[in-house]
PDB file of C-alpha atoms in Angstrom:
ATOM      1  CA  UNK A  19       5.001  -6.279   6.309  1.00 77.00           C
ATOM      2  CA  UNK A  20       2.225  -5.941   3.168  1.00 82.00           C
ATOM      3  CA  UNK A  21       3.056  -2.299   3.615  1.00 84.00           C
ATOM      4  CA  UNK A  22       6.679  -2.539   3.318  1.00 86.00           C
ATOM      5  CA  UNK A  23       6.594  -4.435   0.358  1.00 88.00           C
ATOM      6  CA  UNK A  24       4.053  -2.271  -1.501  1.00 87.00           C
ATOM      7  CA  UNK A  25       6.756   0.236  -0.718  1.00 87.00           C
ATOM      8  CA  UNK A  26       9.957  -1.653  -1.322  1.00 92.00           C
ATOM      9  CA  UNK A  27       8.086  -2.255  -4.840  1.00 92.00           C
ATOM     10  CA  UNK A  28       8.147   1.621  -5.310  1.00 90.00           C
ATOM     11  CA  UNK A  29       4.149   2.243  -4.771  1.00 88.00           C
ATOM     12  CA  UNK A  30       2.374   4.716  -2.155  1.00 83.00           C
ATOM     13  CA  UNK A  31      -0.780   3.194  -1.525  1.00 83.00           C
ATOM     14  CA  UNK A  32      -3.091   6.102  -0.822  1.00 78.00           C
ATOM     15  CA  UNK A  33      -5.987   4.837   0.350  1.00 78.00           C
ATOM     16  CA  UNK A  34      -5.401   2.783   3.613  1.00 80.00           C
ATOM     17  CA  UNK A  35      -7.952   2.043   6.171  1.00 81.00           C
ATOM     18  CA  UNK A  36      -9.367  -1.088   7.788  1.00 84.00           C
ATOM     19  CA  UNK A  37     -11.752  -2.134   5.174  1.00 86.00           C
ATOM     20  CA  UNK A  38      -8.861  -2.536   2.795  1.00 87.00           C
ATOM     21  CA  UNK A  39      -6.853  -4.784   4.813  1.00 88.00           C
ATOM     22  CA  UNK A  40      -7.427  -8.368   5.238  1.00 93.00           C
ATOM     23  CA  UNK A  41      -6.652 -11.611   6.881  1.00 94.00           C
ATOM     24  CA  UNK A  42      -5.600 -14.743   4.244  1.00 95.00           C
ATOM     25  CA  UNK A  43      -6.763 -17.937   5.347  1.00 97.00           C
ATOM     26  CA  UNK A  44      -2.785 -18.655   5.901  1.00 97.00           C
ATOM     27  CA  UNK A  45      -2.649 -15.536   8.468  1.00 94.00           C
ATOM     28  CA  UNK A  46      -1.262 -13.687   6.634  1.00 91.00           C
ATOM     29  CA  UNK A  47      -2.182  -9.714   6.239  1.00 88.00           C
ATOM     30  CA  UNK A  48      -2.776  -8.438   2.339  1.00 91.00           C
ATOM     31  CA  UNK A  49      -3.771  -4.922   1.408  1.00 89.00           C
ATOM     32  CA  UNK A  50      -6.560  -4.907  -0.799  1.00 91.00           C
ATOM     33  CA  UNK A  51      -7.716  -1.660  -3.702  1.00 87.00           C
ATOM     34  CA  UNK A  52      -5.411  -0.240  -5.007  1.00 87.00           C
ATOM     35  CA  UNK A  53      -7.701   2.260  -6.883  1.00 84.00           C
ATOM     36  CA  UNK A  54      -5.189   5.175  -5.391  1.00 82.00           C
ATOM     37  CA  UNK A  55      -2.011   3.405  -5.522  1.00 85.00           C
ATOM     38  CA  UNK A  56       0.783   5.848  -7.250  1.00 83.00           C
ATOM     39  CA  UNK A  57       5.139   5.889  -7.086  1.00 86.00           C
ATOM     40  CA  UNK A  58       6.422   6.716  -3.794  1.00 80.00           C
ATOM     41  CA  UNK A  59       7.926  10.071  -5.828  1.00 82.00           C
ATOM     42  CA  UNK A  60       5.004  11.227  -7.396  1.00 76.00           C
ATOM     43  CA  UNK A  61       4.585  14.681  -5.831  1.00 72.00           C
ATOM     44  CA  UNK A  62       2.133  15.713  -8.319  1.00 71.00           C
ATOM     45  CA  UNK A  63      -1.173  13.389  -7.168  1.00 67.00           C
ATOM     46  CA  UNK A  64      -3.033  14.915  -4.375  1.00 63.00           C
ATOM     47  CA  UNK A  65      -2.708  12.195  -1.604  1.00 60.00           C
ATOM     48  CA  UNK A  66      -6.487  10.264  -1.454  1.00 61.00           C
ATOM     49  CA  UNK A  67      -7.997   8.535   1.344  1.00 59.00           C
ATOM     50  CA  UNK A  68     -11.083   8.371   3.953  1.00 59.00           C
ATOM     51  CA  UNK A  69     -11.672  11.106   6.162  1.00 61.00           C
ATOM     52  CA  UNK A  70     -10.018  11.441   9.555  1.00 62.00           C
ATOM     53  CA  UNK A  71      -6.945   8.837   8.072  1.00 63.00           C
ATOM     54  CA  UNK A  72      -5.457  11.296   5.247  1.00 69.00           C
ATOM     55  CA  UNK A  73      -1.867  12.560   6.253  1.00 68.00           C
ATOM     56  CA  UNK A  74      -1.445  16.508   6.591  1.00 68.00           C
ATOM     57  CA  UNK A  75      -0.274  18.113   3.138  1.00 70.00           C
ATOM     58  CA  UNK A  76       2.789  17.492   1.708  1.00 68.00           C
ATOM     59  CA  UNK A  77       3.744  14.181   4.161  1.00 70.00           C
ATOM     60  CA  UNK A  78       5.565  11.928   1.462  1.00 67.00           C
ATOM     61  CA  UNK A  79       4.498   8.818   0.092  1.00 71.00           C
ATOM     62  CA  UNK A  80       5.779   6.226   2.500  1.00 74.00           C
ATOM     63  CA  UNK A  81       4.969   8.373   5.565  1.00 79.00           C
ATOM     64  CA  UNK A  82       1.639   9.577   4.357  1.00 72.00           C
ATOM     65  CA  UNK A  83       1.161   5.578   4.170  1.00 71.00           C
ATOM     66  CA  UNK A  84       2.180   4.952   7.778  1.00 73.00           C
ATOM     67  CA  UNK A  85       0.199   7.930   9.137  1.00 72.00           C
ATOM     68  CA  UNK A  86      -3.105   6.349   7.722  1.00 68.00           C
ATOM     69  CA  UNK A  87      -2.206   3.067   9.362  1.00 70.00           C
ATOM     70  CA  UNK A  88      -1.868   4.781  12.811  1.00 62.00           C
ATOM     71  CA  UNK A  89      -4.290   7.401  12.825  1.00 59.00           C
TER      72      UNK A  89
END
């Protein structure tokens, strides 16, 4: 869900990987740095993130998001 509204909000956030995703005391999951955050249309930023979690080149914003959170 913190995913869909980081991209409902317009934002790619580039960087995912278990260290920047959290529990709240409430339960609830919240993505933490943005450092590499960018629009879901920017085609012109290199897509960022830790090795062995970075989509292929040229996977859009959204999807290059999801892949992280999978791979």
């Amino acid at each position: 869900r913190a995913l869909e509204e980081i991209h409902a909000r317009g934002l790619r956030f580039g960087d995912l990987h278990p260290s920047n995703i959290i529990v709240r005391p409430d339960g609830r999951i919240a993505l933490v740095d943005f450092e590499y955050a960018t629009a879901l249309d920017d085609q012109d930023t290199p897509l960022a993130g830790a090795q062995g979690l970075q989509a292929p080149p040229g996977t859009p914003g959204a999807e290059a998001d999801a892949y992280a959170l999978w791979a």
